[in-house]
PDB file of C-alpha atoms in Angstrom:
ATOM      1  CA  MET H 204     120.682 106.914  92.543  1.00 43.00           C
ATOM      2  CA  THR H 205     122.498 109.627  94.500  1.00 44.00           C
ATOM      3  CA  PRO H 206     122.722 109.788  98.271  1.00 44.00           C
ATOM      4  CA  THR H 207     120.420 111.906 100.172  1.00 44.00           C
ATOM      5  CA  LEU H 208     123.228 113.796 102.024  1.00 44.00           C
ATOM      6  CA  VAL H 209     120.770 115.640 104.416  1.00 50.00           C
ATOM      7  CA  PRO H 210     121.969 116.985 107.717  1.00 57.00           C
ATOM      8  CA  HIS H 211     121.527 114.175 110.383  1.00 66.00           C
ATOM      9  CA  HIS H 212     120.271 115.281 113.775  1.00 86.00           C
ATOM     10  CA  PRO H 213     119.157 111.878 115.250  1.00 92.00           C
ATOM     11  CA  ALA H 214     117.230 113.032 118.216  1.00 94.00           C
ATOM     12  CA  ARG H 215     115.185 115.688 116.374  1.00 95.00           C
ATOM     13  CA  ASP H 216     114.602 113.368 113.388  1.00 96.00           C
ATOM     14  CA  TRP H 217     113.360 110.841 115.954  1.00 96.00           C
ATOM     15  CA  ALA H 218     110.983 113.443 117.492  1.00 96.00           C
ATOM     16  CA  GLU H 219     109.834 114.903 114.223  1.00 95.00           C
ATOM     17  CA  ILE H 220     109.719 111.935 111.807  1.00 97.00           C
ATOM     18  CA  GLN H 221     109.872 108.607 113.494  1.00 97.00           C
ATOM     19  CA  GLU H 222     108.512 108.563 116.727  1.00 96.00           C
ATOM     20  CA  ARG H 223     104.789 109.179 115.510  1.00 96.00           C
ATOM     21  CA  MET H 224     104.923 105.835 113.689  1.00 97.00           C
ATOM     22  CA  LEU H 225     104.456 103.958 117.009  1.00 97.00           C
ATOM     23  CA  VAL H 226     101.252 105.934 117.965  1.00 98.00           C
ATOM     24  CA  PRO H 227      98.979 103.014 117.246  1.00 98.00           C
ATOM     25  CA  LEU H 228     101.151 100.784 119.517  1.00 98.00           C
ATOM     26  CA  TYR H 229     101.115 103.475 122.522  1.00 98.00           C
ATOM     27  CA  GLU H 230      97.215 103.796 121.959  1.00 98.00           C
ATOM     28  CA  ALA H 231      96.523  99.968 121.912  1.00 98.00           C
ATOM     29  CA  VAL H 232      98.565  99.423 125.107  1.00 98.00           C
ATOM     30  CA  TYR H 233      96.966 102.476 126.943  1.00 98.00           C
ATOM     31  CA  ASP H 234      93.440 101.258 125.929  1.00 98.00           C
ATOM     32  CA  ARG H 235      94.129  97.750 127.094  1.00 98.00           C
ATOM     33  CA  LEU H 236      95.496  98.668 130.348  1.00 98.00           C
ATOM     34  CA  GLY H 237      92.759 101.389 130.928  1.00 98.00           C
ATOM     35  CA  VAL H 238      95.352 104.224 131.427  1.00 98.00           C
ATOM     36  CA  GLY H 239      93.627 107.419 132.663  1.00 98.00           C
ATOM     37  CA  GLY H 240      93.373 109.690 135.543  1.00 96.00           C
ATOM     38  CA  ALA H 241      94.064 107.200 138.374  1.00 96.00           C
ATOM     39  CA  SER H 242      97.167 105.835 136.559  1.00 97.00           C
ATOM     40  CA  ARG H 243     100.711 106.713 137.350  1.00 97.00           C
ATOM     41  CA  VAL H 244     103.162 105.741 134.368  1.00 97.00           C
ATOM     42  CA  LEU H 245     106.723 105.568 134.195  1.00 97.00           C
ATOM     43  CA  GLY H 246     108.258 105.365 130.526  1.00 97.00           C
ATOM     44  CA  LEU H 247     111.890 103.538 130.379  1.00 96.00           C
ATOM     45  CA  GLY H 248     113.528 104.505 127.172  1.00 94.00           C
ATOM     46  CA  CYS H 249     110.930 107.130 126.825  1.00 95.00           C
ATOM     47  CA  GLY H 250     112.721 108.911 123.818  1.00 94.00           C
ATOM     48  CA  SER H 251     111.438 112.410 123.193  1.00 96.00           C
ATOM     49  CA  GLY H 252     108.417 111.741 125.136  1.00 97.00           C
ATOM     50  CA  LEU H 253     105.366 111.200 122.737  1.00 97.00           C
ATOM     51  CA  ALA H 254     104.163 108.305 124.498  1.00 98.00           C
ATOM     52  CA  LEU H 255     104.436 110.064 127.892  1.00 98.00           C
ATOM     53  CA  LEU H 256     102.459 112.872 126.328  1.00 97.00           C
ATOM     54  CA  MET H 257      99.544 110.781 125.207  1.00 98.00           C
ATOM     55  CA  ALA H 258      99.338 109.174 128.536  1.00 98.00           C
ATOM     56  CA  ALA H 259      99.296 112.553 130.272  1.00 97.00           C
ATOM     57  CA  ALA H 260      96.528 113.665 127.871  1.00 97.00           C
ATOM     58  CA  ARG H 261      94.410 110.736 129.320  1.00 98.00           C
ATOM     59  CA  GLY H 262      94.998 112.051 132.766  1.00 97.00           C
ATOM     60  CA  ALA H 263      97.902 109.930 134.002  1.00 97.00           C
ATOM     61  CA  ARG H 264     100.627 111.172 136.129  1.00 96.00           C
ATOM     62  CA  VAL H 265     103.886 110.449 134.177  1.00 97.00           C
ATOM     63  CA  ALA H 266     107.666 110.410 134.256  1.00 96.00           C
ATOM     64  CA  GLY H 267     110.252 109.078 131.994  1.00 95.00           C
ATOM     65  CA  ALA H 268     113.720 108.098 131.766  1.00 94.00           C
ATOM     66  CA  ASP H 269     116.119 107.686 128.648  1.00 94.00           C
ATOM     67  CA  ARG H 270     119.866 107.252 128.291  1.00 92.00           C
ATOM     68  CA  ASP H 271     120.022 109.463 125.165  1.00 94.00           C
ATOM     69  CA  HIS H 272     120.484 112.952 126.764  1.00 94.00           C
ATOM     70  CA  ALA H 273     119.410 114.692 123.429  1.00 95.00           C
ATOM     71  CA  ARG H 274     116.158 112.872 123.280  1.00 96.00           C
ATOM     72  CA  VAL H 275     115.691 113.772 127.100  1.00 95.00           C
ATOM     73  CA  GLU H 276     116.047 117.553 126.333  1.00 96.00           C
ATOM     74  CA  LEU H 277     113.339 117.277 123.696  1.00 95.00           C
ATOM     75  CA  ALA H 278     111.061 115.455 125.959  1.00 96.00           C
ATOM     76  CA  ARG H 279     111.398 118.272 128.361  1.00 95.00           C
ATOM     77  CA  GLU H 280     110.619 120.780 125.842  1.00 94.00           C
ATOM     78  CA  ARG H 281     107.252 119.085 124.919  1.00 93.00           C
ATOM     79  CA  LEU H 282     106.167 117.944 128.494  1.00 94.00           C
ATOM     80  CA  PRO H 283     104.672 119.986 131.120  1.00 92.00           C
ATOM     81  CA  GLU H 284     107.320 121.544 133.494  1.00 90.00           C
ATOM     82  CA  ASP H 285     106.075 119.262 136.326  1.00 90.00           C
ATOM     83  CA  VAL H 286     106.907 115.982 134.408  1.00 93.00           C
ATOM     84  CA  ALA H 287     110.270 114.591 135.452  1.00 93.00           C
ATOM     85  CA  VAL H 288     112.240 113.418 132.620  1.00 94.00           C
ATOM     86  CA  THR H 289     115.839 112.084 133.369  1.00 93.00           C
ATOM     87  CA  GLY H 290     118.685 110.061 132.216  1.00 90.00           C
ATOM     88  CA  GLU H 291     118.500 107.420 134.847  1.00 86.00           C
ATOM     89  CA  ALA H 292     115.181 105.689 135.921  1.00 81.00           C
ATOM     90  CA  PRO H 293     113.687 107.146 139.066  1.00 79.00           C
ATOM     91  CA  GLU H 294     112.428 105.234 142.232  1.00 78.00           C
ATOM     92  CA  CYS H 295     109.678 102.708 140.847  1.00 80.00           C
ATOM     93  CA  ALA H 296     107.522 102.479 143.831  1.00 80.00           C
ATOM     94  CA  PRO H 297     105.196 105.318 142.967  1.00 89.00           C
ATOM     95  CA  TYR H 298     104.095 103.857 139.593  1.00 95.00           C
ATOM     96  CA  ASP H 299     101.560 101.289 138.690  1.00 96.00           C
ATOM     97  CA  VAL H 300     102.318 101.170 134.959  1.00 97.00           C
ATOM     98  CA  VAL H 301     105.849 100.708 133.575  1.00 97.00           C
ATOM     99  CA  THR H 302     106.388 100.880 129.836  1.00 98.00           C
ATOM    100  CA  ALA H 303     109.336 100.099 127.742  1.00 97.00           C
ATOM    101  CA  PHE H 304     108.039 100.758 124.211  1.00 97.00           C
ATOM    102  CA  HIS H 305     111.466 100.377 122.763  1.00 94.00           C
ATOM    103  CA  ALA H 306     112.584  97.355 124.620  1.00 95.00           C
ATOM    104  CA  THR H 307     116.230  95.892 124.157  1.00 92.00           C
ATOM    105  CA  ASP H 308     118.337  93.580 125.871  1.00 93.00           C
ATOM    106  CA  ALA H 309     120.482  96.576 127.148  1.00 92.00           C
ATOM    107  CA  LEU H 310     117.427  97.459 129.239  1.00 93.00           C
ATOM    108  CA  LEU H 311     117.676  94.522 131.318  1.00 94.00           C
ATOM    109  CA  PRO H 312     119.433  96.429 134.331  1.00 92.00           C
ATOM    110  CA  GLU H 313     116.590  98.752 134.420  1.00 92.00           C
ATOM    111  CA  LEU H 314     113.954  96.269 134.142  1.00 94.00           C
ATOM    112  CA  ALA H 315     115.636  94.290 136.872  1.00 92.00           C
ATOM    113  CA  THR H 316     115.441  97.314 139.224  1.00 91.00           C
ATOM    114  CA  VAL H 317     111.923  97.713 138.512  1.00 91.00           C
ATOM    115  CA  THR H 318     111.158  94.068 139.554  1.00 92.00           C
ATOM    116  CA  ARG H 319     113.290  94.732 142.738  1.00 92.00           C
ATOM    117  CA  THR H 320     111.798  98.119 143.683  1.00 92.00           C
ATOM    118  CA  ALA H 321     108.250  98.395 142.231  1.00 94.00           C
ATOM    119  CA  GLN H 322     105.073  97.450 144.513  1.00 94.00           C
ATOM    120  CA  PRO H 323     104.163  93.816 143.810  1.00 95.00           C
ATOM    121  CA  GLY H 324     101.724  93.487 140.833  1.00 96.00           C
ATOM    122  CA  THR H 325     103.000  96.539 138.990  1.00 97.00           C
ATOM    123  CA  THR H 326     102.191  96.240 135.304  1.00 98.00           C
ATOM    124  CA  VAL H 327     105.195  96.381 133.006  1.00 98.00           C
ATOM    125  CA  VAL H 328     104.806  96.513 129.374  1.00 98.00           C
ATOM    126  CA  LEU H 329     107.758  95.426 126.903  1.00 98.00           C
ATOM    127  CA  ALA H 330     107.245  96.111 123.075  1.00 98.00           C
ATOM    128  CA  GLY H 331     109.313  95.625 120.030  1.00 96.00           C
ATOM    129  CA  TRP H 332     109.077  94.349 116.491  1.00 94.00           C
ATOM    130  CA  GLY H 333     106.830  91.511 115.406  1.00 94.00           C
ATOM    131  CA  PRO H 334     107.397  88.774 113.123  1.00 93.00           C
ATOM    132  CA  PRO H 335     109.871  89.447 110.531  1.00 91.00           C
ATOM    133  CA  GLU H 336     107.605  88.294 107.792  1.00 93.00           C
ATOM    134  CA  ARG H 337     104.893  90.707 108.981  1.00 95.00           C
ATOM    135  CA  CYS H 338     107.392  93.691 108.887  1.00 95.00           C
ATOM    136  CA  ALA H 339     108.330  95.432 105.509  1.00 95.00           C
ATOM    137  CA  THR H 340     110.975  97.376 107.304  1.00 94.00           C
ATOM    138  CA  GLU H 341     112.982  93.938 108.024  1.00 91.00           C
ATOM    139  CA  PRO H 342     115.102  93.968 104.816  1.00 90.00           C
ATOM    140  CA  VAL H 343     116.189  97.422 105.526  1.00 90.00           C
ATOM    141  CA  LEU H 344     117.197  96.768 109.238  1.00 87.00           C
ATOM    142  CA  ARG H 345     118.973  93.644 107.959  1.00 87.00           C
ATOM    143  CA  LEU H 346     121.115  95.936 105.756  1.00 89.00           C
ATOM    144  CA  ALA H 347     122.246  97.773 108.981  1.00 85.00           C
ATOM    145  CA  ALA H 348     123.819  94.437 110.146  1.00 82.00           C
ATOM    146  CA  ARG H 349     125.442  93.799 106.642  1.00 84.00           C
ATOM    147  CA  LEU H 350     126.787  97.532 106.506  1.00 84.00           C
ATOM    148  CA  ALA H 351     128.260  97.171 110.137  1.00 77.00           C
ATOM    149  CA  ASP H 352     129.926  93.908 108.886  1.00 74.00           C
ATOM    150  CA  ARG H 353     128.230  91.622 111.328  1.00 68.00           C
ATOM    151  CA  ARG H 354     125.709  88.716 110.991  1.00 58.00           C
ATOM    152  CA  PRO H 355     122.082  89.446 111.911  1.00 53.00           C
ATOM    153  CA  VAL H 356     120.907  87.238 114.773  1.00 50.00           C
ATOM    154  CA  GLY H 357     117.469  86.142 115.375  1.00 53.00           C
ATOM    155  CA  GLY H 358     114.537  88.410 114.769  1.00 60.00           C
ATOM    156  CA  LEU H 359     114.574  92.230 114.361  1.00 74.00           C
ATOM    157  CA  GLY H 360     114.694  92.850 118.027  1.00 82.00           C
ATOM    158  CA  PRO H 361     114.987  91.055 121.492  1.00 90.00           C
ATOM    159  CA  ASP H 362     112.770  88.020 122.518  1.00 94.00           C
ATOM    160  CA  LEU H 363     110.377  90.105 124.758  1.00 97.00           C
ATOM    161  CA  ASP H 364     109.079  87.035 126.720  1.00 97.00           C
ATOM    162  CA  ALA H 365     112.861  85.958 127.365  1.00 96.00           C
ATOM    163  CA  LEU H 366     113.703  89.634 128.473  1.00 97.00           C
ATOM    164  CA  ALA H 367     110.724  89.642 130.881  1.00 97.00           C
ATOM    165  CA  ALA H 368     111.697  86.397 132.345  1.00 97.00           C
ATOM    166  CA  ALA H 369     115.429  87.546 132.739  1.00 97.00           C
ATOM    167  CA  ALA H 370     114.080  90.542 134.721  1.00 96.00           C
ATOM    168  CA  GLY H 371     112.055  88.307 137.085  1.00 96.00           C
ATOM    169  CA  LEU H 372     108.682  89.463 135.668  1.00 97.00           C
ATOM    170  CA  ARG H 373     105.612  87.345 135.485  1.00 97.00           C
ATOM    171  CA  PRO H 374     103.685  86.934 132.106  1.00 95.00           C
ATOM    172  CA  ALA H 375     100.250  88.307 131.987  1.00 97.00           C
ATOM    173  CA  GLY H 376      99.462  88.739 128.363  1.00 97.00           C
ATOM    174  CA  SER H 377     100.426  89.960 124.901  1.00 98.00           C
ATOM    175  CA  GLY H 378      99.183  91.663 121.617  1.00 98.00           C
ATOM    176  CA  ARG H 379     100.047  92.721 118.321  1.00 98.00           C
ATOM    177  CA  VAL H 380      99.476  95.934 116.727  1.00 98.00           C
ATOM    178  CA  ALA H 381      99.952  97.295 113.189  1.00 98.00           C
ATOM    179  CA  CYS H 382     102.414 100.124 112.970  1.00 98.00           C
ATOM    180  CA  PRO H 383     102.929 101.276 109.407  1.00 98.00           C
ATOM    181  CA  PHE H 384     105.885 103.521 108.665  1.00 98.00           C
ATOM    182  CA  GLY H 385     104.773 106.301 106.357  1.00 98.00           C
ATOM    183  CA  TYR H 386     107.061 108.981 105.025  1.00 98.00           C
ATOM    184  CA  ALA H 387     106.489 112.037 102.806  1.00 97.00           C
ATOM    185  CA  ASP H 388     109.459 111.068 100.665  1.00 97.00           C
ATOM    186  CA  GLU H 389     112.637 108.948 100.387  1.00 96.00           C
ATOM    187  CA  ALA H 390     114.642 111.801 102.167  1.00 95.00           C
ATOM    188  CA  SER H 391     112.366 111.677 105.294  1.00 96.00           C
ATOM    189  CA  ALA H 392     112.396 107.878 105.291  1.00 97.00           C
ATOM    190  CA  VAL H 393     116.287 107.886 105.373  1.00 96.00           C
ATOM    191  CA  ARG H 394     116.413 110.512 108.162  1.00 96.00           C
ATOM    192  CA  GLY H 395     113.641 108.597 110.153  1.00 96.00           C
ATOM    193  CA  LEU H 396     115.336 105.276 109.806  1.00 96.00           C
ATOM    194  CA  LEU H 397     118.872 106.594 110.777  1.00 95.00           C
ATOM    195  CA  SER H 398     117.179 108.073 113.740  1.00 95.00           C
ATOM    196  CA  THR H 399     116.171 104.904 115.199  1.00 93.00           C
ATOM    197  CA  GLY H 400     119.829 103.960 116.155  1.00 91.00           C
ATOM    198  CA  ALA H 401     119.726 100.764 114.056  1.00 90.00           C
ATOM    199  CA  PHE H 402     122.415 102.203 111.628  1.00 91.00           C
ATOM    200  CA  ASP H 403     124.773 103.970 114.204  1.00 90.00           C
ATOM    201  CA  GLU H 404     127.165 101.199 114.130  1.00 89.00           C
ATOM    202  CA  ALA H 405     127.203 101.075 110.270  1.00 88.00           C
ATOM    203  CA  VAL H 406     127.736 104.763 110.054  1.00 88.00           C
ATOM    204  CA  ARG H 407     130.696 104.404 112.357  1.00 87.00           C
ATOM    205  CA  ALA H 408     131.929 101.492 110.281  1.00 85.00           C
ATOM    206  CA  THR H 409     131.594 102.996 106.822  1.00 83.00           C
ATOM    207  CA  ASP H 410     130.980 106.254 104.922  1.00 86.00           C
ATOM    208  CA  PRO H 411     127.798 107.796 106.040  1.00 88.00           C
ATOM    209  CA  SER H 412     126.901 108.724 102.486  1.00 91.00           C
ATOM    210  CA  GLN H 413     127.084 105.101 101.423  1.00 90.00           C
ATOM    211  CA  VAL H 414     124.951 104.063 104.196  1.00 92.00           C
ATOM    212  CA  GLU H 415     122.241 106.708 103.022  1.00 94.00           C
ATOM    213  CA  LYS H 416     122.653 105.630  99.412  1.00 94.00           C
ATOM    214  CA  GLU H 417     122.176 101.891 100.419  1.00 93.00           C
ATOM    215  CA  ILE H 418     119.045 102.674 102.585  1.00 95.00           C
ATOM    216  CA  GLU H 419     117.450 104.534  99.536  1.00 95.00           C
ATOM    217  CA  GLU H 420     118.141 101.475  97.322  1.00 95.00           C
ATOM    218  CA  ALA H 421     116.524  99.340  99.901  1.00 94.00           C
ATOM    219  CA  LEU H 422     113.490 101.293 100.131  1.00 96.00           C
ATOM    220  CA  ALA H 423     112.857 101.261  96.405  1.00 96.00           C
ATOM    221  CA  PRO H 424     110.085  98.773  96.604  1.00 96.00           C
ATOM    222  CA  TYR H 425     108.092 100.780  99.116  1.00 97.00           C
ATOM    223  CA  VAL H 426     108.273 104.096  97.282  1.00 98.00           C
ATOM    224  CA  ARG H 427     104.699 104.708  95.743  1.00 98.00           C
ATOM    225  CA  PRO H 428     103.934 106.631  92.467  1.00 97.00           C
ATOM    226  CA  ASP H 429     103.385 109.976  94.247  1.00 98.00           C
ATOM    227  CA  GLY H 430     106.999 109.686  95.947  1.00 97.00           C
ATOM    228  CA  THR H 431     105.652 108.693  99.431  1.00 98.00           C
ATOM    229  CA  VAL H 432     107.020 105.631 101.022  1.00 98.00           C
ATOM    230  CA  TRP H 433     104.829 103.159 102.897  1.00 98.00           C
ATOM    231  CA  MET H 434     106.038 100.188 104.714  1.00 98.00           C
ATOM    232  CA  PRO H 435     103.506  97.953 106.610  1.00 98.00           C
ATOM    233  CA  ASN H 436     104.763  96.649 110.014  1.00 97.00           C
ATOM    234  CA  VAL H 437     103.634  94.659 112.987  1.00 97.00           C
ATOM    235  CA  PHE H 438     104.919  95.219 116.566  1.00 97.00           C
ATOM    236  CA  ARG H 439     104.455  92.935 119.600  1.00 97.00           C
ATOM    237  CA  TYR H 440     103.973  93.900 123.025  1.00 98.00           C
ATOM    238  CA  VAL H 441     104.110  91.682 126.340  1.00 98.00           C
ATOM    239  CA  ILE H 442     102.314  92.507 129.527  1.00 98.00           C
ATOM    240  CA  ALA H 443     103.953  91.436 132.790  1.00 98.00           C
ATOM    241  CA  ARG H 444     103.559  92.002 136.369  1.00 97.00           C
ATOM    242  CA  THR H 445     106.198  92.315 139.049  1.00 96.00           C
ATOM    243  CA  PRO H 446     106.190  89.406 141.774  1.00 94.00           C
TER     244      PRO H 446
END
């Protein structure tokens, strides 16, 4: 099998290919919280803004923050001009819902700031991968660790409950949502998975074309007869409150 060797534009690939895979997660959380016209939603790690756009479509007032400046620029392109999307989290007090749909341990400083500055009882949602045995993408993501010459640790993402506790948040519920990853073809799957950031360390550590080749090989079990790629996954979210 030959490597894909497609131009890799991580932020745009995320916006055009990968971000939509988590629409069921966004919808499930917004439905459970009753996000609507009276809601004020702040998205931490908001990416290119799709989750914010969906909240705004429900009538919510929204704002976002993300450390990836390229994704921030794309979010500004797709969101209304009056929506603030910045590289640093804004003052948390005006918001009653704070989301971290792509929670990582690196987000702890921002979450601790939310705990310290948001109004008491503010809802905070952390989301990430579900149990590895329920995620078809797990072997592909384990490949990222191997290519980066490091040992995978624990599950596919952070312990959401531990992350909430470390930020000083009070648990208030949790849930799971099916978020299958579906791609038009293997090339789109490779671009989408590379855009997640999971392979950034591997790309720096080895030949990028080799990384693409090994991702394609790992995807083989999920390629259907028509050439599309289908990977069933489950994501988990935790609902917490500020003290």
